[in-house]
Short mmCIF file of C-alpha atoms in Angstrom, two decimals:
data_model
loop_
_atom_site.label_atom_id
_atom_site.label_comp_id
_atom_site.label_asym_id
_atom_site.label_seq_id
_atom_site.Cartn_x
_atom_site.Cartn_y
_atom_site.Cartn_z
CA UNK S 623 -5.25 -50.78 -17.77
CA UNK S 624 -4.21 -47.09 -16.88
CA UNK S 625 -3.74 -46.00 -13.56
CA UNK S 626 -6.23 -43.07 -14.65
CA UNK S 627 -8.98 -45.21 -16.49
CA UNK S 628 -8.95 -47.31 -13.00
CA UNK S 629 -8.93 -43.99 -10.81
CA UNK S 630 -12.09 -43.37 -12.65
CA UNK S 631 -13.63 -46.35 -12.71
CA UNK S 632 -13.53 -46.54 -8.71
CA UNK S 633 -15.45 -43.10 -8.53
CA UNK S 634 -18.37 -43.45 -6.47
CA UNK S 635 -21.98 -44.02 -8.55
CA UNK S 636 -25.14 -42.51 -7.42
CA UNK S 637 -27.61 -45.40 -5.54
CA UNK S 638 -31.06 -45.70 -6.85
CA UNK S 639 -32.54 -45.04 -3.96
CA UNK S 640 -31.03 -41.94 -3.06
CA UNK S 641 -32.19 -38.60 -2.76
CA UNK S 642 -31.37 -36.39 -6.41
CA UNK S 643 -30.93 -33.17 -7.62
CA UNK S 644 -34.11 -31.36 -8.80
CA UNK S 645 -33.34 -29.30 -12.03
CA UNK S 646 -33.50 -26.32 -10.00
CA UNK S 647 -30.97 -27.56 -7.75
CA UNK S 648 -28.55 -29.07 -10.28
CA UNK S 649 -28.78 -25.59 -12.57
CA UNK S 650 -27.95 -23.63 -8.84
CA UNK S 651 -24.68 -26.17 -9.25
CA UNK S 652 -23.71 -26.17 -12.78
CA UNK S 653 -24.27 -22.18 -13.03
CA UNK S 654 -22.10 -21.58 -9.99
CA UNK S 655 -19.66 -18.96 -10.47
CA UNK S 656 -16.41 -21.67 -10.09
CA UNK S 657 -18.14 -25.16 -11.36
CA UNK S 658 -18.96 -23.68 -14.44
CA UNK S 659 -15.29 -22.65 -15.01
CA UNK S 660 -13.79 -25.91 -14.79
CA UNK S 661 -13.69 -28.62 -17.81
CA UNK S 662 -16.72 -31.07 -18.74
CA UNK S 663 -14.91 -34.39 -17.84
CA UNK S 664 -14.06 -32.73 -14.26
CA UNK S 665 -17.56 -31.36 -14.10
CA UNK S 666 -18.76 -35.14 -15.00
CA UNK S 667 -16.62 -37.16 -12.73
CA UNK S 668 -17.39 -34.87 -9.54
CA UNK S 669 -21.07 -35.25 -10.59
CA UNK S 670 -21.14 -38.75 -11.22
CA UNK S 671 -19.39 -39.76 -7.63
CA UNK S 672 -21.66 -37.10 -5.53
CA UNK S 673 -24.57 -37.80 -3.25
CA UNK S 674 -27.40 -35.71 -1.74
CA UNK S 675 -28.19 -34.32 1.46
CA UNK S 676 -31.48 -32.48 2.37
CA UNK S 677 -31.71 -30.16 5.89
CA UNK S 678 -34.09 -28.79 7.57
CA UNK S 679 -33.98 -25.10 8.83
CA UNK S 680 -31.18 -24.83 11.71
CA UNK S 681 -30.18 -28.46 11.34
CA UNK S 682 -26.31 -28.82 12.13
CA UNK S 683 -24.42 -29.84 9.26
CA UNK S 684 -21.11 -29.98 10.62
CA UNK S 685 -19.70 -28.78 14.20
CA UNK S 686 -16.55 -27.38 14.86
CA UNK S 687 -13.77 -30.18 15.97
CA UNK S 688 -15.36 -32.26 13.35
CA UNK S 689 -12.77 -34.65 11.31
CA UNK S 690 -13.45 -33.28 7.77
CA UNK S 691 -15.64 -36.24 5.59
CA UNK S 692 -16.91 -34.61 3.00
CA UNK S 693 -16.70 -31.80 0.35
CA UNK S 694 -19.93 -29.87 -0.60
CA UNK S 695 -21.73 -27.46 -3.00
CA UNK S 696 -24.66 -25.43 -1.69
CA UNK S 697 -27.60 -26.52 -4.69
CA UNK S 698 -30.86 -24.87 -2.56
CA UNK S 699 -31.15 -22.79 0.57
CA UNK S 700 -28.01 -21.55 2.15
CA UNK S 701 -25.29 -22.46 4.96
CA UNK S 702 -24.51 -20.24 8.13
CA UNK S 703 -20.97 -20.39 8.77
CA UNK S 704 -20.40 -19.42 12.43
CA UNK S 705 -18.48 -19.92 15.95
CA UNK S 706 -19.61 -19.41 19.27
CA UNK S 707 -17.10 -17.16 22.09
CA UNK S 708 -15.92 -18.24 25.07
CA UNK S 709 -18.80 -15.93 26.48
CA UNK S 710 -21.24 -18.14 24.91
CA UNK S 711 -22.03 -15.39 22.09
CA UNK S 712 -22.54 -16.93 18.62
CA UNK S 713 -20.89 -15.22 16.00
CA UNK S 714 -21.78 -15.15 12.29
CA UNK S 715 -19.19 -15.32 9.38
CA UNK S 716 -21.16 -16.04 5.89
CA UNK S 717 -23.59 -17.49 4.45
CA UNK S 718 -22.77 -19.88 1.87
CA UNK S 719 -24.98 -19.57 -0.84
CA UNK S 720 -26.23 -21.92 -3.58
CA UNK S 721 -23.62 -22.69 -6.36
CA UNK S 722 -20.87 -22.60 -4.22
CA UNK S 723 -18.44 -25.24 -2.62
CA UNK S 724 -17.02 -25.25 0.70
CA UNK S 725 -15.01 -27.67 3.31
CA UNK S 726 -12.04 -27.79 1.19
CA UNK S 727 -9.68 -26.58 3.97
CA UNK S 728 -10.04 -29.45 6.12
CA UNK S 729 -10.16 -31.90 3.67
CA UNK S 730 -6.57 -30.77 2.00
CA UNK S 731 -4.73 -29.50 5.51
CA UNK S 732 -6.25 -32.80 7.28
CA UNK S 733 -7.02 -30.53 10.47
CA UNK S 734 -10.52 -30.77 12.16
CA UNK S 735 -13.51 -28.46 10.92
CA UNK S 736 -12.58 -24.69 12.62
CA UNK S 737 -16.42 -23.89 12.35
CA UNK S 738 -20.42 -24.50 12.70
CA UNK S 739 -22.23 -25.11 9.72
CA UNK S 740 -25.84 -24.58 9.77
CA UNK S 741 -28.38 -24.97 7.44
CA UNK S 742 -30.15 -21.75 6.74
CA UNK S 743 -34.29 -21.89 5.40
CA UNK S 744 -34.93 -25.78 3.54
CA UNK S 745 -30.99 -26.33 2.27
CA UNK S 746 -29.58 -29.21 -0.63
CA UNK S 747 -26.06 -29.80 -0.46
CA UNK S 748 -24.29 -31.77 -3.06
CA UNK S 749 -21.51 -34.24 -1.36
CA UNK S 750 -18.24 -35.53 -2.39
CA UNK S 751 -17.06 -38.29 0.25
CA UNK S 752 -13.26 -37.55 1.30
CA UNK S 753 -11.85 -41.17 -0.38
CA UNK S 754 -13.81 -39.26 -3.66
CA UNK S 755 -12.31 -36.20 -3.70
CA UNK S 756 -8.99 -37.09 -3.59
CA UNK S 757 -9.53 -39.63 -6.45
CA UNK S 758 -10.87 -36.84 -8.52
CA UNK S 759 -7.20 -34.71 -7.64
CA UNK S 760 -5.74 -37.80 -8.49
CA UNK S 761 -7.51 -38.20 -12.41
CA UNK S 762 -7.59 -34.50 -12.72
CA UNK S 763 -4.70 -32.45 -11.78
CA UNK S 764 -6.84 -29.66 -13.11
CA UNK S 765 -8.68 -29.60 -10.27
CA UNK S 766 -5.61 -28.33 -8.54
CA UNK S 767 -5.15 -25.49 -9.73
CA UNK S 768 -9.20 -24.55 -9.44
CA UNK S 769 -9.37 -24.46 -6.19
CA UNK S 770 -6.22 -22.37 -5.80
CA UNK S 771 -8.33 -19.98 -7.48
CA UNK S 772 -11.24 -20.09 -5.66
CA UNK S 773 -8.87 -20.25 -2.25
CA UNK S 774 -7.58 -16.85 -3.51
CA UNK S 775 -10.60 -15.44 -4.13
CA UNK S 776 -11.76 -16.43 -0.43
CA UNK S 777 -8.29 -14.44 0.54
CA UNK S 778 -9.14 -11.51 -1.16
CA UNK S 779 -12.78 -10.85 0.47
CA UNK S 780 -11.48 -11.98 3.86
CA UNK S 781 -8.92 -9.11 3.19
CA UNK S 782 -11.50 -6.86 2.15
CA UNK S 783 -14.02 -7.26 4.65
CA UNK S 784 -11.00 -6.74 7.46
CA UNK S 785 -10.39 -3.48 5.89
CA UNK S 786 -14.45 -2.68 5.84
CA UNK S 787 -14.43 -3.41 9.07
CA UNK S 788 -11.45 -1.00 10.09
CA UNK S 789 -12.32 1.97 7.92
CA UNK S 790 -15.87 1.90 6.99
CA UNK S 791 -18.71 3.23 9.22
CA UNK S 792 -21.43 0.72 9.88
CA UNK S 793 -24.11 2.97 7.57
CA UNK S 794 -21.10 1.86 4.70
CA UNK S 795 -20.55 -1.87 5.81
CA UNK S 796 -24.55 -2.16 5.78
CA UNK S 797 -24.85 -0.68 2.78
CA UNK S 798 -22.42 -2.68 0.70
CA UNK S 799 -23.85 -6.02 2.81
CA UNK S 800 -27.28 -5.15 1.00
CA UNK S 801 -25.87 -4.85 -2.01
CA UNK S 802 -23.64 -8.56 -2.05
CA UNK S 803 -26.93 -10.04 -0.62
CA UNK S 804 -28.75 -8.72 -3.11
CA UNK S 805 -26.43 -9.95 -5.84
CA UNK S 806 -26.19 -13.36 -4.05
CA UNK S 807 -29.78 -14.38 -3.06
CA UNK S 808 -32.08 -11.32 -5.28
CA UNK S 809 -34.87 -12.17 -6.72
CA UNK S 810 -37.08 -9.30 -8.77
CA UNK S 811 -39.97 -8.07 -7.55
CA UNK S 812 -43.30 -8.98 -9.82
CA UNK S 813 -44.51 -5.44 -8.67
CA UNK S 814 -41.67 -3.31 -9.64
CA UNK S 815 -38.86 -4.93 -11.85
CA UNK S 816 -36.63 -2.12 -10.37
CA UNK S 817 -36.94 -3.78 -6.81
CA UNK S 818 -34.90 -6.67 -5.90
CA UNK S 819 -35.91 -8.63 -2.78
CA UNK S 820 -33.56 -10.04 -0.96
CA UNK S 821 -34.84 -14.06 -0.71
CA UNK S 822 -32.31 -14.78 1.83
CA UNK S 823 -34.96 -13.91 5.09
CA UNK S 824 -32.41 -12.89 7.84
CA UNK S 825 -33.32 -11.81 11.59
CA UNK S 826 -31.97 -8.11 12.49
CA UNK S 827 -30.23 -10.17 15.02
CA UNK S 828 -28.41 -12.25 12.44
CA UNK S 829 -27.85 -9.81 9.98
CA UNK S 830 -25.88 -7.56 12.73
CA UNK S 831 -24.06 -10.35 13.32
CA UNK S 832 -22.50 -9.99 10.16
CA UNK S 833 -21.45 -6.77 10.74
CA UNK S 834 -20.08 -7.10 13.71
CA UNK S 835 -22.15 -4.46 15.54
CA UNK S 836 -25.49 -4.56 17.52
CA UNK S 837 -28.70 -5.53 16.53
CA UNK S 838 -30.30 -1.92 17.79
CA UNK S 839 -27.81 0.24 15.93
CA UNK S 840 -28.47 -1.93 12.40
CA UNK S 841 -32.34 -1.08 12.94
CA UNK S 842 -31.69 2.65 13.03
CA UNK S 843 -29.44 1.81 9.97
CA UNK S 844 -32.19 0.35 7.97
CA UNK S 845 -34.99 3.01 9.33
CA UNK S 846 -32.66 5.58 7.90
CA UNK S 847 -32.14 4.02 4.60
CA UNK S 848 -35.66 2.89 4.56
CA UNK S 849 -36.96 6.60 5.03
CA UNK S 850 -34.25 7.35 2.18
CA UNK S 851 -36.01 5.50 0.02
CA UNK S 852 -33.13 2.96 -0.81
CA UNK S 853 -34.59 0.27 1.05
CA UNK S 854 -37.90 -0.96 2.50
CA UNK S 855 -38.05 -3.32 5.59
CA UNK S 856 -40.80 -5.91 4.97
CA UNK S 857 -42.31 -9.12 7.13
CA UNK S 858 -41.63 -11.43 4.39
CA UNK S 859 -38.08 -9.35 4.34
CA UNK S 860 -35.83 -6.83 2.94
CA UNK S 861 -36.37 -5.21 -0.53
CA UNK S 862 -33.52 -3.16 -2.22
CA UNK S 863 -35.43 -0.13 -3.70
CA UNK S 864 -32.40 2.16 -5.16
CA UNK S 865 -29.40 0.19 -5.42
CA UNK S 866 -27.60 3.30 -6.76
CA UNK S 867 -28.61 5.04 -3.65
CA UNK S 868 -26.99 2.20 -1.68
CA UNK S 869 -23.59 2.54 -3.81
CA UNK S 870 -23.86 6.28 -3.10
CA UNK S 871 -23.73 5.69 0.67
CA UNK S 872 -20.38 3.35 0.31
CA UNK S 873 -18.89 5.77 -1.68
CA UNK S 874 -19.40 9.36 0.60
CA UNK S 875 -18.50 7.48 3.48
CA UNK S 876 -15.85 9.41 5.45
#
């Protein structure tokens, strides 16, 4: 018997009594910008050996100094990536949104967990125990060379948010935030099909923390582009009204 066929074998089934996918949730997964780029045997084996996990609103999902036990793909909801400062101020990275994996790092460099994971709104994750994922690297060497790619892409928009962040006013960073949220989590509106709302509902407070400013200078921000007519501020949330008059503000900024 093959050292492969056995590798497979051992993969970790799904329990009958465990919590599964909705087809909502497992499209969010299989339509994900990286899954869907990798082969169908790869696809099936990482399938096959996962498990679910359902949390509510704010629940912790992993804590910083955590020993890394799992790898996971965001299938509902969405996962706030953050770190609190020795002054006790919590600071927000990224959201992780659904279709796309995350706690690689640890798993490979065998280092602790350098952040706080929360669950953001009703969240799914899809899990791949640690023993797992390394049994998949073993059977497919493909694998590899995937996440190399999606490592790099993590490189380059670190890189470019840095340089955001050191050239861009905040009326710019805001503006192209919008934009990537609206991409990520928008959903069309049934009243105007030229409206996207953005179904990822995020506090002022949170949403300045991921632009690294205040929460009082992103509300005169939004008022601006609000009275501009490229946004519109709602209690359910934000709506993106012009995106071409949000692309127009990243690209005049001095």
């Amino acid at each position: 018997m093959s050292d492969a066929y056995t590798t497979s074998q051992s993969l970790r089934r799904h329990v009958s009594d465990e919590p599964i996918l909705s087809m909502e949730e497992r499209e969010s997964i299989n339509q994900g910008r990286w899954f869907s780029t990798l082969s169908p045997s790869l696809r099936h084996d990482i399938l096959r050996c996962a498990y679910v996990k359902r949390y509510k609103d704010g629940d912790l999902i992993c804590a910083r100094g955590d020993n890394p036990q799992e790898w996971m793909g965001v299938c509902k909801g969405a996962v706030r990536v953050s770190s609190t400062s020795i002054t006790g101020k919590e600071i927000t990275y990224t959201y992780v949104e659904p279709g796309v994996w995350f706690g690689d790092i640890s798993l490979f460099d065998g280092d602790v967990r350098t952040h706080d994971t929360y669950s953001h709104g009703a969240t799914t994750l899809l899990c791949v125990a640690r023993s797992d994922f390394f049994k998949i690297l073993q059977l497919h060497t493909e694998l590899y060379e995937a996440l190399m790619r999606l490592q790099v892409r993590r490189i380059r928009s670190l890189f470019g948010l840095v340089e955001d962040l050191n050239t861009l006013p905040l009326r710019a960073r805001l503006a192209k935030q919008l934009m990537h949220l609206a991409r990520s989590y928008g959903v069309p509106c049934l009243s105007n099909c030229g409206e996207i709302r953005i179904g990822l509902q995020l506090a002022q407070e949170e949403l300045a923390q991921l632009l690294g400013a205040s929460r009082q200078r992103v509300n005169q921000e939004l008022k601006t582009m609000e009275r501009e007519g490229a946004i519109r501020v709602e209690a359910a949330g934000l709506v993106v009204c012009d995106k071409a008059a949000l692309m127009h503000i990243v690209e005049t900024s001095d």
